[in-house]
Amino acid sequence: MSAPAYGVLRRVSESASVLLENNPSSMTLEGTNSWVLRAPDAKAAVVVDPGYRDLEHLELLADVGAVELVLLTHHHPDHAEGAPWFAERVGAPVRAFDPSLCLGGESLVDGETVVAGGLAIEVVHTPGHTDDSVSLRMDGQVLTGDTILGRGTTVLHDLGDYLCSLRKLVELPSATLGLPGHGPELPNLASTAREYLAHREQRLEQVRSALRVLGTDATPRQVVEVVYADVDRALWAPAELSVQAQLDYLRSTEVGE
């Protein structure tokens, strides 16, 4: 794989380009994808997920030209922290599902269509990674935030919600392009969502098996040590969050079985 092109706006489709923030880590992969959306004949763009309050990155993002709207896929700081500074810099409102993140604009509503940048952008509430996660659908492509990553799997807050969100994405047309918050774009988002569903079912069965050995009152850490034994220990802490979500799901749906 070639080195990521930090600080270089890369065109992905006729209406979407990406500026990769230089914040690589085990959680952010190569870094945060800040998306710039604009129809070919539009005078101003929509910027999705400006990233951290990284002024070098945000200034480069401001250099893309006029910006009429900032959208956030969810509240995590690697997506949203820089939004207030950036919005003031470009003179644009910020909209998100969480009202506390909005500046000069209303909160996003599931199913609404946002018209900006010469585009019609449909808001799809896809909780699971966080309660406020949204995906943004437009023009044969979907921005997924951290609901589906370009590589690997995401940390979960609520598994029941997440499975419902994946089932929404599975129903997309097969040619739908996935534009994730981290990692490379996905040529067939529906197919990737099906793979995520299969992975989640596999993990659930592994957790069930671990509980049969450890006992039903096992802690998330104990389960991680069994289920994620072959995974880098640097990822065990975030894995505990996903395991907690799986335990909550199993204990709420399989109680009495």
Tab-separated table of C-alpha atoms in Angstrom:
chain	number	residue	atom	x	y	z
A	1	MET	CA	0.000	0.000	0.000
A	2	SER	CA	1.349	3.426	-0.906
A	3	ALA	CA	1.832	6.039	1.813
A	4	PRO	CA	-1.272	8.165	2.536
A	5	ALA	CA	-1.296	11.557	0.822
A	6	TYR	CA	-1.755	13.878	3.798
A	7	GLY	CA	-2.702	17.452	2.978
A	8	VAL	CA	-3.664	16.655	-0.632
A	9	LEU	CA	-7.296	16.877	-1.708
A	10	ARG	CA	-8.012	13.617	-3.556
A	11	ARG	CA	-10.966	13.318	-5.889
A	12	VAL	CA	-12.927	10.100	-5.364
A	13	SER	CA	-16.028	10.703	-7.490
A	14	GLU	CA	-17.616	13.461	-9.526
A	15	SER	CA	-19.086	14.984	-6.372
A	16	ALA	CA	-16.814	13.806	-3.523
A	17	SER	CA	-13.193	14.514	-2.637
A	18	VAL	CA	-11.284	13.679	0.532
A	19	LEU	CA	-8.612	15.436	2.579
A	20	LEU	CA	-6.847	12.995	4.908
A	21	GLU	CA	-5.919	14.358	8.322
A	22	ASN	CA	-2.477	13.391	9.600
A	23	ASN	CA	-3.688	11.633	12.757
A	24	PRO	CA	-2.939	7.940	12.202
A	25	SER	CA	-3.501	5.474	15.048
A	26	SER	CA	-4.844	2.001	15.745
A	27	MET	CA	-8.299	3.576	16.078
A	28	THR	CA	-8.207	6.057	13.158
A	29	LEU	CA	-6.273	3.876	10.657
A	30	GLU	CA	-4.368	6.259	8.338
A	31	GLY	CA	-6.265	9.224	9.805
A	32	THR	CA	-9.631	10.963	9.606
A	33	ASN	CA	-11.219	11.401	6.182
A	34	SER	CA	-12.610	14.935	5.860
A	35	TRP	CA	-15.019	14.819	2.925
A	36	VAL	CA	-15.653	17.708	0.543
A	37	LEU	CA	-18.933	17.344	-1.361
A	38	ARG	CA	-19.850	19.537	-4.318
A	39	ALA	CA	-21.742	19.082	-7.559
A	40	PRO	CA	-19.667	20.012	-10.636
A	41	ASP	CA	-21.589	23.257	-11.207
A	42	ALA	CA	-21.956	24.276	-7.533
A	43	LYS	CA	-20.282	27.421	-6.216
A	44	ALA	CA	-19.896	26.204	-2.616
A	45	ALA	CA	-19.171	22.874	-0.956
A	46	VAL	CA	-20.332	20.804	1.990
A	47	VAL	CA	-17.578	19.643	4.339
A	48	VAL	CA	-18.213	16.488	6.376
A	49	ASP	CA	-16.182	15.753	9.528
A	50	PRO	CA	-13.452	18.423	9.703
A	51	GLY	CA	-11.588	16.284	12.247
A	52	TYR	CA	-9.592	17.344	15.280
A	53	ARG	CA	-8.823	20.990	16.039
A	54	ASP	CA	-5.713	20.573	13.913
A	55	LEU	CA	-5.179	24.037	12.462
A	56	GLU	CA	-2.828	22.909	9.704
A	57	HIS	CA	-5.427	20.418	8.445
A	58	LEU	CA	-8.334	22.825	8.917
A	59	GLU	CA	-6.599	25.626	6.995
A	60	LEU	CA	-5.959	23.249	4.104
A	61	LEU	CA	-9.603	22.245	4.272
A	62	ALA	CA	-10.643	25.907	4.160
A	63	ASP	CA	-8.555	26.339	0.997
A	64	VAL	CA	-10.923	24.093	-1.007
A	65	GLY	CA	-13.047	27.158	-1.716
A	66	ALA	CA	-16.393	28.439	-0.500
A	67	VAL	CA	-18.133	26.218	2.073
A	68	GLU	CA	-21.856	26.604	2.711
A	69	LEU	CA	-22.408	23.839	5.276
A	70	VAL	CA	-20.509	21.612	7.716
A	71	LEU	CA	-22.016	18.206	8.546
A	72	LEU	CA	-20.912	15.813	11.290
A	73	THR	CA	-21.442	12.052	11.217
A	74	HIS	CA	-21.115	11.791	15.026
A	75	HIS	CA	-19.640	13.467	18.086
A	76	HIS	CA	-16.236	11.789	18.484
A	77	PRO	CA	-13.423	14.386	18.563
A	78	ASP	CA	-11.500	12.922	15.624
A	79	HIS	CA	-14.529	13.906	13.528
A	80	ALA	CA	-16.087	16.879	15.299
A	81	GLU	CA	-13.595	18.681	17.545
A	82	GLY	CA	-12.403	21.079	14.843
A	83	ALA	CA	-15.901	21.919	13.584
A	84	PRO	CA	-16.467	25.137	15.620
A	85	TRP	CA	-13.129	26.638	14.593
A	86	PHE	CA	-13.550	25.571	10.978
A	87	ALA	CA	-17.145	26.797	10.759
A	88	GLU	CA	-16.118	30.236	12.008
A	89	ARG	CA	-13.172	30.279	9.600
A	90	VAL	CA	-15.360	29.590	6.532
A	91	GLY	CA	-18.560	31.251	7.737
A	92	ALA	CA	-20.790	28.184	7.535
A	93	PRO	CA	-23.289	26.566	9.938
A	94	VAL	CA	-22.702	23.167	11.531
A	95	ARG	CA	-25.410	20.498	11.548
A	96	ALA	CA	-25.333	17.137	13.327
A	97	PHE	CA	-27.798	14.651	14.783
A	98	ASP	CA	-26.803	15.741	18.292
A	99	PRO	CA	-28.207	19.267	18.843
A	100	SER	CA	-25.305	20.167	21.137
A	101	LEU	CA	-22.924	19.970	18.160
A	102	CYS	CA	-24.947	22.328	15.957
A	103	LEU	CA	-23.875	25.917	15.362
A	104	GLY	CA	-26.173	28.202	13.396
A	105	GLY	CA	-28.161	25.255	12.071
A	106	GLU	CA	-30.783	22.755	13.203
A	107	SER	CA	-30.086	19.172	14.202
A	108	LEU	CA	-30.296	16.533	11.507
A	109	VAL	CA	-33.425	14.385	11.293
A	110	ASP	CA	-33.549	10.783	10.115
A	111	GLY	CA	-34.925	10.655	6.577
A	112	GLU	CA	-34.573	14.363	5.799
A	113	THR	CA	-32.890	15.572	2.623
A	114	VAL	CA	-30.293	18.292	3.010
A	115	VAL	CA	-29.877	20.377	-0.143
A	116	ALA	CA	-26.419	21.981	-0.263
A	117	GLY	CA	-23.357	21.998	-2.471
A	118	GLY	CA	-25.662	21.429	-5.414
A	119	LEU	CA	-26.521	18.006	-3.973
A	120	ALA	CA	-29.477	16.306	-2.328
A	121	ILE	CA	-28.047	14.520	0.723
A	122	GLU	CA	-30.310	12.068	2.572
A	123	VAL	CA	-29.743	11.666	6.310
A	124	VAL	CA	-29.889	8.062	7.551
A	125	HIS	CA	-29.694	7.552	11.308
A	126	THR	CA	-27.314	4.602	11.817
A	127	PRO	CA	-26.688	4.288	15.562
A	128	GLY	CA	-24.615	1.568	17.161
A	129	HIS	CA	-21.098	2.975	17.074
A	130	THR	CA	-22.609	5.975	18.867
A	131	ASP	CA	-26.211	6.957	19.531
A	132	ASP	CA	-25.871	10.007	17.252
A	133	SER	CA	-24.196	8.330	14.261
A	134	VAL	CA	-25.611	9.151	10.845
A	135	SER	CA	-24.779	8.074	7.323
A	136	LEU	CA	-25.222	10.497	4.433
A	137	ARG	CA	-26.575	9.185	1.138
A	138	MET	CA	-26.277	10.995	-2.161
A	139	ASP	CA	-25.764	10.342	-5.807
A	140	GLY	CA	-24.964	6.587	-5.591
A	141	GLN	CA	-22.653	6.940	-2.611
A	142	VAL	CA	-22.925	6.920	1.181
A	143	LEU	CA	-20.701	8.556	3.768
A	144	THR	CA	-20.640	6.118	6.678
A	145	GLY	CA	-18.628	7.920	9.368
A	146	ASP	CA	-17.459	5.170	11.732
A	147	THR	CA	-20.476	2.923	11.191
A	148	ILE	CA	-18.513	1.064	8.505
A	149	LEU	CA	-14.783	1.641	8.102
A	150	GLY	CA	-12.680	1.280	4.996
A	151	ARG	CA	-10.775	-1.533	6.698
A	152	GLY	CA	-11.398	-3.584	9.822
A	153	THR	CA	-14.367	-3.239	12.179
A	154	THR	CA	-15.650	-0.468	14.401
A	155	VAL	CA	-16.063	-0.171	18.167
A	156	LEU	CA	-19.652	-0.625	19.344
A	157	HIS	CA	-21.787	1.201	21.877
A	158	ASP	CA	-25.073	-0.650	21.289
A	159	LEU	CA	-25.130	-3.900	19.348
A	160	GLY	CA	-28.896	-4.070	18.852
A	161	ASP	CA	-28.908	-0.614	17.267
A	162	TYR	CA	-25.852	-1.498	15.222
A	163	LEU	CA	-27.383	-4.629	13.741
A	164	CYS	CA	-30.432	-2.591	12.712
A	165	SER	CA	-28.165	-0.006	11.089
A	166	LEU	CA	-26.267	-2.652	9.148
A	167	ARG	CA	-29.536	-4.093	7.890
A	168	LYS	CA	-30.446	-0.680	6.493
A	169	LEU	CA	-27.141	-0.525	4.615
A	170	VAL	CA	-27.473	-4.083	3.305
A	171	GLU	CA	-30.560	-2.914	1.383
A	172	LEU	CA	-28.566	-0.380	-0.668
A	173	PRO	CA	-28.044	-0.994	-4.404
A	174	SER	CA	-24.989	-3.163	-5.029
A	175	ALA	CA	-23.063	-0.434	-6.843
A	176	THR	CA	-23.305	2.035	-3.949
A	177	LEU	CA	-19.895	3.520	-3.136
A	178	GLY	CA	-19.002	3.677	0.556
A	179	LEU	CA	-17.109	6.757	1.748
A	180	PRO	CA	-15.949	5.958	5.310
A	181	GLY	CA	-14.627	8.168	8.081
A	182	HIS	CA	-11.371	6.203	8.126
A	183	GLY	CA	-9.661	4.040	5.536
A	184	PRO	CA	-10.186	3.595	1.795
A	185	GLU	CA	-13.503	3.882	-0.015
A	186	LEU	CA	-15.625	0.755	-0.450
A	187	PRO	CA	-16.773	-0.171	-3.989
A	188	ASN	CA	-19.850	-2.123	-2.808
A	189	LEU	CA	-21.130	-0.848	0.521
A	190	ALA	CA	-24.037	-3.308	0.712
A	191	SER	CA	-21.637	-6.219	0.346
A	192	THR	CA	-19.394	-4.822	3.077
A	193	ALA	CA	-22.426	-4.385	5.352
A	194	ARG	CA	-23.291	-8.071	4.792
A	195	GLU	CA	-19.723	-9.003	5.750
A	196	TYR	CA	-20.048	-6.892	8.908
A	197	LEU	CA	-23.293	-8.674	9.809
A	198	ALA	CA	-21.638	-12.066	9.360
A	199	HIS	CA	-18.678	-10.927	11.456
A	200	ARG	CA	-20.956	-9.719	14.250
A	201	GLU	CA	-22.791	-13.064	14.298
A	202	GLN	CA	-19.437	-14.859	14.459
A	203	ARG	CA	-18.279	-12.673	17.366
A	204	LEU	CA	-21.575	-13.216	19.187
A	205	GLU	CA	-21.143	-16.966	18.948
A	206	GLN	CA	-17.560	-16.630	20.229
A	207	VAL	CA	-18.823	-14.604	23.199
A	208	ARG	CA	-21.532	-17.193	23.887
A	209	SER	CA	-18.855	-19.919	23.841
A	210	ALA	CA	-16.634	-17.897	26.179
A	211	LEU	CA	-19.521	-17.432	28.615
A	212	ARG	CA	-20.139	-21.183	28.668
A	213	VAL	CA	-16.561	-21.591	29.914
A	214	LEU	CA	-16.212	-18.475	32.074
A	215	GLY	CA	-19.738	-18.315	33.450
A	216	THR	CA	-22.572	-15.947	32.637
A	217	ASP	CA	-21.275	-13.256	35.012
A	218	ALA	CA	-17.899	-12.953	33.256
A	219	THR	CA	-16.517	-9.447	32.851
A	220	PRO	CA	-15.829	-7.863	29.450
A	221	ARG	CA	-12.081	-8.099	30.133
A	222	GLN	CA	-12.296	-11.833	30.825
A	223	VAL	CA	-14.211	-12.356	27.589
A	224	VAL	CA	-11.720	-10.240	25.604
A	225	GLU	CA	-8.842	-12.382	26.889
A	226	VAL	CA	-10.552	-15.425	25.362
A	227	VAL	CA	-12.232	-14.079	22.223
A	228	TYR	CA	-9.514	-11.592	21.229
A	229	ALA	CA	-6.513	-13.702	22.276
A	230	ASP	CA	-5.077	-13.487	18.746
A	231	VAL	CA	-5.545	-9.697	18.473
A	232	ASP	CA	-2.885	-7.085	19.279
A	233	ARG	CA	-3.226	-6.230	22.986
A	234	ALA	CA	-3.133	-2.539	22.078
A	235	LEU	CA	-6.675	-3.093	20.757
A	236	TRP	CA	-7.984	-4.888	23.830
A	237	ALA	CA	-9.215	-1.713	25.551
A	238	PRO	CA	-11.529	-0.692	22.665
A	239	ALA	CA	-12.442	-4.365	22.242
A	240	GLU	CA	-13.785	-4.310	25.819
A	241	LEU	CA	-16.300	-1.660	24.758
A	242	SER	CA	-17.537	-3.853	21.918
A	243	VAL	CA	-17.663	-6.906	24.178
A	244	GLN	CA	-19.686	-4.951	26.741
A	245	ALA	CA	-22.147	-4.091	23.957
A	246	GLN	CA	-22.325	-7.765	22.990
A	247	LEU	CA	-22.847	-8.877	26.593
A	248	ASP	CA	-25.604	-6.290	27.042
A	249	TYR	CA	-27.253	-7.530	23.852
A	250	LEU	CA	-27.032	-11.212	24.789
A	251	ARG	CA	-28.229	-10.602	28.343
A	252	SER	CA	-31.217	-8.593	27.109
A	253	THR	CA	-32.242	-10.865	24.230
A	254	GLU	CA	-31.384	-14.323	25.552
A	255	VAL	CA	-32.392	-13.976	29.193
A	256	GLY	CA	-34.132	-17.117	30.355
A	257	GLU	CA	-32.965	-19.197	27.401
